[in-house]
Amino acid sequence: MSLVDIGVNLTNAAFDHDRPLVIERAIAAGVGTMILTGTTVDTSQAAQVLARHYPGTLYSTAGVHPHDVRHCDAATASHLRELSIHPEVVAIGECGLDYNRDYSPRPEQEYWFEAQLQLACELKLPLFLHERDAHQRFLEILQPYRSQLTAAVVHCFTGNAEELKAYLDWDLHIGITGWLCDERRGLHLQELVAQIPLDRLMLETDAPYLTPRTLRPKPKGGRNEPAFLPQVLQTVASAIAKPVEEVAQATTATAYQFFQLPPDKNNSG
């Protein structure tokens, strides 16, 4: 069994003391491919450099998270475009809108979301998307570009049935995290996940965040890491009443197709 973690913040300072061991543990746990999330120009560059040292195992995205767009400047788009030339970079993002915390002003979030949409269309790269409490405005900005995009995934989906239907109707992919494993706030997702076709479903940890609450024993310090992705897999498989192996193979194949990864590492069963 070989899994793909489509969203891991491996450049986060939480991994500074043991990053190589985290990667080793992930591989040992069956997570053979990891997509490192870029959230600023600096972290996107760091992710690309790290991925270059683990060819065929690590890949990266290049983008600016809505929390961080307040730091963007006239050179940001050029920096992201230059980063995207590297073969390790397989998507634009994490980008989108976050009206929940508003760490960046909403007009700036919207401007830079659209700028990264334009970049993805120009470079013909898939999009790694973030949306929180901004569903309608998110769709309004995305709509003019959807037909030009190669593919897009709504990362860490936690929304309701209406929102999920809208994303699926727009032919978007859906990323599911350990939020699903949370008995306090993830139960509605366990009902919704069965509505996601397996060729649109992908798995992610969003490590070091969103540690699955089903994990036993609980990790010291509560840090999530890609080795815990099988917990998400098991919860998804249980929720949709399908064998773990079938869900693993399908979500891995979907991720390889979405990110256009080299086929030699694809899961054959």
C-alpha positions as semicolon CSV with decimal commas, in nm:
position;residue;x (nm);y (nm);z (nm)
1;M;0,000;0,000;0,000
2;S;0,138;0,338;-0,105
3;L;-0,036;0,661;-0,004
4;V;0,000;1,022;-0,117
5;D;-0,017;1,299;0,142
6;I;-0,126;1,589;-0,078
7;G;-0,080;1,856;0,190
8;V;0,199;1,860;0,447
9;N;0,367;2,172;0,585
10;L;0,705;2,005;0,615
11;T;0,899;2,332;0,614
12;N;0,717;2,435;0,935
13;A;0,945;2,501;1,232
14;A;0,773;2,216;1,419
15;F;0,983;1,978;1,207
16;D;1,316;2,160;1,233
17;H;1,467;1,916;1,482
18;D;1,376;1,587;1,311
19;R;1,265;1,650;0,951
20;P;1,463;1,360;0,795
21;L;1,320;1,121;1,054
22;V;0,967;1,246;0,984
23;I;1,018;1,163;0,617
24;E;1,157;0,819;0,704
25;R;0,862;0,744;0,933
26;A;0,618;0,847;0,664
27;I;0,775;0,616;0,407
28;A;0,781;0,332;0,661
29;A;0,409;0,390;0,726
30;G;0,329;0,354;0,356
31;V;0,315;0,723;0,270
32;G;0,550;0,706;-0,025
33;T;0,473;1,044;-0,177
34;M;0,426;1,382;-0,008
35;I;0,330;1,719;-0,155
36;L;0,485;1,998;0,053
37;T;0,264;2,304;0,086
38;G;0,394;2,649;0,001
39;T;0,219;2,928;0,194
40;T;0,455;3,221;0,123
41;V;0,726;3,287;-0,132
42;D;0,988;3,186;0,128
43;T;0,817;2,863;0,234
44;S;0,744;2,777;-0,129
45;Q;1,113;2,812;-0,207
46;A;1,210;2,611;0,100
47;A;0,964;2,337;0,003
48;Q;1,104;2,320;-0,349
49;V;1,461;2,293;-0,221
50;L;1,365;2,021;0,027
51;A;1,173;1,828;-0,240
52;R;1,475;1,842;-0,469
53;H;1,669;1,639;-0,211
54;Y;1,408;1,360;-0,215
55;P;1,334;1,308;-0,585
56;G;1,032;1,092;-0,655
57;T;0,918;1,112;-0,293
58;L;0,870;1,481;-0,219
59;Y;0,708;1,741;-0,443
60;S;0,595;2,094;-0,362
61;T;0,350;2,371;-0,436
62;A;0,423;2,740;-0,490
63;G;0,179;2,997;-0,360
64;V;0,070;3,243;-0,092
65;H;-0,193;3,152;0,166
66;P;-0,470;3,409;0,225
67;H;-0,338;3,463;0,578
68;D;-0,007;3,580;0,432
69;V;-0,102;3,789;0,128
70;R;-0,066;4,108;0,333
71;H;0,308;4,057;0,286
72;C;0,292;4,027;-0,095
73;D;0,456;4,290;-0,313
74;A;0,513;4,371;-0,679
75;A;0,767;4,088;-0,711
76;T;0,554;3,811;-0,561
77;A;0,397;3,681;-0,882
78;S;0,737;3,679;-1,058
79;H;0,892;3,482;-0,772
80;L;0,614;3,223;-0,786
81;R;0,645;3,198;-1,164
82;E;1,020;3,139;-1,138
83;L;0,972;2,874;-0,870
84;S;0,716;2,693;-1,082
85;I;0,975;2,621;-1,349
86;H;1,135;2,363;-1,120
87;P;1,016;2,005;-1,179
88;E;0,948;1,953;-0,809
89;V;0,672;2,216;-0,816
90;V;0,348;2,045;-0,917
91;A;0,077;2,299;-0,825
92;I;0,005;2,664;-0,752
93;G;-0,109;2,740;-0,397
94;E;-0,201;2,723;-0,121
95;C;-0,422;3,010;-0,227
96;G;-0,780;3,123;-0,181
97;L;-0,990;3,307;0,074
98;D;-1,018;3,291;0,453
99;Y;-1,293;3,511;0,594
100;N;-1,285;3,325;0,926
101;R;-0,976;3,490;1,072
102;D;-0,912;3,775;0,829
103;Y;-0,539;3,786;0,899
104;S;-0,511;3,971;0,568
105;P;-0,765;4,232;0,451
106;R;-1,032;4,081;0,229
107;P;-0,957;4,302;-0,075
108;E;-0,595;4,183;-0,064
109;Q;-0,705;3,821;-0,027
110;E;-0,926;3,855;-0,332
111;Y;-0,661;4,032;-0,541
112;W;-0,395;3,767;-0,473
113;F;-0,636;3,479;-0,512
114;E;-0,715;3,603;-0,861
115;A;-0,347;3,665;-0,935
116;Q;-0,266;3,304;-0,850
117;L;-0,561;3,180;-1,054
118;Q;-0,417;3,367;-1,350
119;L;-0,075;3,216;-1,284
120;A;-0,212;2,862;-1,272
121;C;-0,393;2,918;-1,602
122;E;-0,078;3,061;-1,760
123;L;0,146;2,779;-1,640
124;K;-0,116;2,504;-1,684
125;L;-0,061;2,380;-1,330
126;P;-0,331;2,252;-1,093
127;L;-0,444;2,464;-0,799
128;F;-0,420;2,384;-0,428
129;L;-0,707;2,584;-0,279
130;H;-0,802;2,716;0,065
131;E;-1,154;2,834;0,148
132;R;-1,296;2,909;0,489
133;D;-1,620;3,097;0,556
134;A;-1,597;3,251;0,208
135;H;-1,776;2,998;-0,012
136;Q;-1,987;3,228;-0,229
137;R;-1,718;3,487;-0,291
138;F;-1,467;3,209;-0,353
139;L;-1,686;3,069;-0,634
140;E;-1,747;3,414;-0,779
141;I;-1,374;3,476;-0,819
142;L;-1,301;3,123;-0,940
143;Q;-1,582;3,107;-1,197
144;P;-1,423;3,305;-1,485
145;Y;-1,108;3,091;-1,466
146;R;-1,253;2,744;-1,411
147;S;-1,265;2,644;-1,776
148;Q;-0,900;2,745;-1,823
149;L;-0,769;2,552;-1,521
150;T;-0,620;2,206;-1,565
151;A;-0,748;2,094;-1,221
152;A;-0,810;2,227;-0,870
153;V;-0,847;2,073;-0,526
154;V;-1,027;2,225;-0,230
155;H;-0,776;2,141;0,039
156;C;-0,894;2,040;0,389
157;F;-1,264;2,044;0,304
158;T;-1,478;2,092;0,618
159;G;-1,792;2,243;0,466
160;N;-2,154;2,140;0,439
161;A;-2,348;1,933;0,185
162;E;-2,446;2,232;-0,028
163;E;-2,086;2,350;-0,052
164;L;-1,960;2,002;-0,138
165;K;-2,219;1,968;-0,415
166;A;-2,113;2,302;-0,562
167;Y;-1,747;2,201;-0,567
168;L;-1,822;1,865;-0,723
169;D;-2,052;2,024;-0,981
170;W;-1,758;2,244;-1,079
171;D;-1,542;1,933;-1,123
172;L;-1,316;2,022;-0,831
173;H;-1,123;1,764;-0,631
174;I;-1,163;1,737;-0,254
175;G;-0,888;1,696;0,007
176;I;-0,983;1,525;0,333
177;T;-0,774;1,560;0,650
178;G;-0,779;1,437;1,009
179;W;-1,071;1,674;1,070
180;L;-1,276;1,371;0,963
181;C;-1,141;1,181;1,265
182;D;-1,266;1,439;1,516
183;E;-1,575;1,314;1,702
184;R;-1,651;1,673;1,812
185;R;-1,664;1,847;1,474
186;G;-1,601;1,591;1,202
187;L;-1,909;1,370;1,220
188;H;-2,091;1,559;0,944
189;L;-1,791;1,496;0,718
190;Q;-1,814;1,124;0,779
191;E;-2,164;1,141;0,631
192;L;-2,061;1,363;0,338
193;V;-1,745;1,183;0,232
194;A;-1,949;0,903;0,073
195;Q;-2,075;1,161;-0,179
196;I;-1,724;1,225;-0,312
197;P;-1,635;1,003;-0,610
198;L;-1,307;0,821;-0,552
199;D;-1,160;0,979;-0,863
200;R;-1,209;1,321;-0,698
201;L;-1,101;1,230;-0,345
202;M;-0,750;1,278;-0,206
203;L;-0,602;1,239;0,141
204;E;-0,385;1,478;0,340
205;T;-0,257;1,539;0,691
206;D;-0,201;1,917;0,682
207;A;0,076;1,834;0,929
208;P;0,182;1,961;1,178
209;Y;-0,184;2,058;1,223
210;L;-0,505;1,852;1,257
211;T;-0,365;1,546;1,432
212;P;-0,626;1,266;1,404
213;R;-0,802;1,229;1,738
214;T;-0,841;0,857;1,668
215;L;-0,464;0,810;1,691
216;R;-0,343;0,583;1,970
217;P;-0,111;0,644;2,141
218;K;-0,139;1,020;2,101
219;P;0,186;1,177;1,975
220;K;0,400;1,363;2,224
221;G;0,329;1,732;2,198
222;G;0,029;1,668;1,974
223;R;0,218;1,727;1,650
224;N;0,074;1,573;1,336
225;E;0,302;1,419;1,075
226;P;0,257;1,240;0,742
227;A;0,312;0,898;0,899
228;F;-0,036;0,941;1,051
229;L;-0,212;0,958;0,714
230;P;-0,329;0,592;0,744
231;Q;-0,559;0,711;1,026
232;V;-0,736;0,938;0,778
233;L;-0,748;0,655;0,525
234;Q;-0,904;0,414;0,775
235;T;-1,170;0,664;0,880
236;V;-1,259;0,741;0,518
237;A;-1,281;0,370;0,434
238;S;-1,507;0,308;0,733
239;A;-1,728;0,606;0,649
240;I;-1,784;0,495;0,289
241;A;-1,796;0,122;0,368
242;K;-1,519;0,023;0,130
243;P;-1,203;-0,183;0,192
244;V;-0,902;0,018;0,307
245;E;-0,693;-0,120;0,021
246;E;-0,946;-0,007;-0,239
247;V;-0,959;0,346;-0,098
248;A;-0,580;0,359;-0,073
249;Q;-0,531;0,253;-0,433
250;A;-0,801;0,486;-0,566
251;T;-0,690;0,797;-0,379
252;T;-0,328;0,736;-0,472
253;A;-0,418;0,698;-0,839
254;T;-0,628;1,014;-0,821
255;A;-0,341;1,210;-0,666
256;Y;-0,092;1,089;-0,926
257;Q;-0,325;1,190;-1,206
258;F;-0,413;1,525;-1,048
259;F;-0,052;1,634;-0,991
260;Q;0,074;1,459;-1,307
261;L;0,341;1,271;-1,110
262;P;0,578;1,027;-1,279
263;P;0,399;0,691;-1,314
264;D;0,690;0,476;-1,193
265;K;0,596;0,530;-0,827
266;N;0,226;0,478;-0,876
267;N;0,054;0,230;-0,646
268;S;-0,021;-0,096;-0,823
269;G;-0,222;-0,246;-0,539
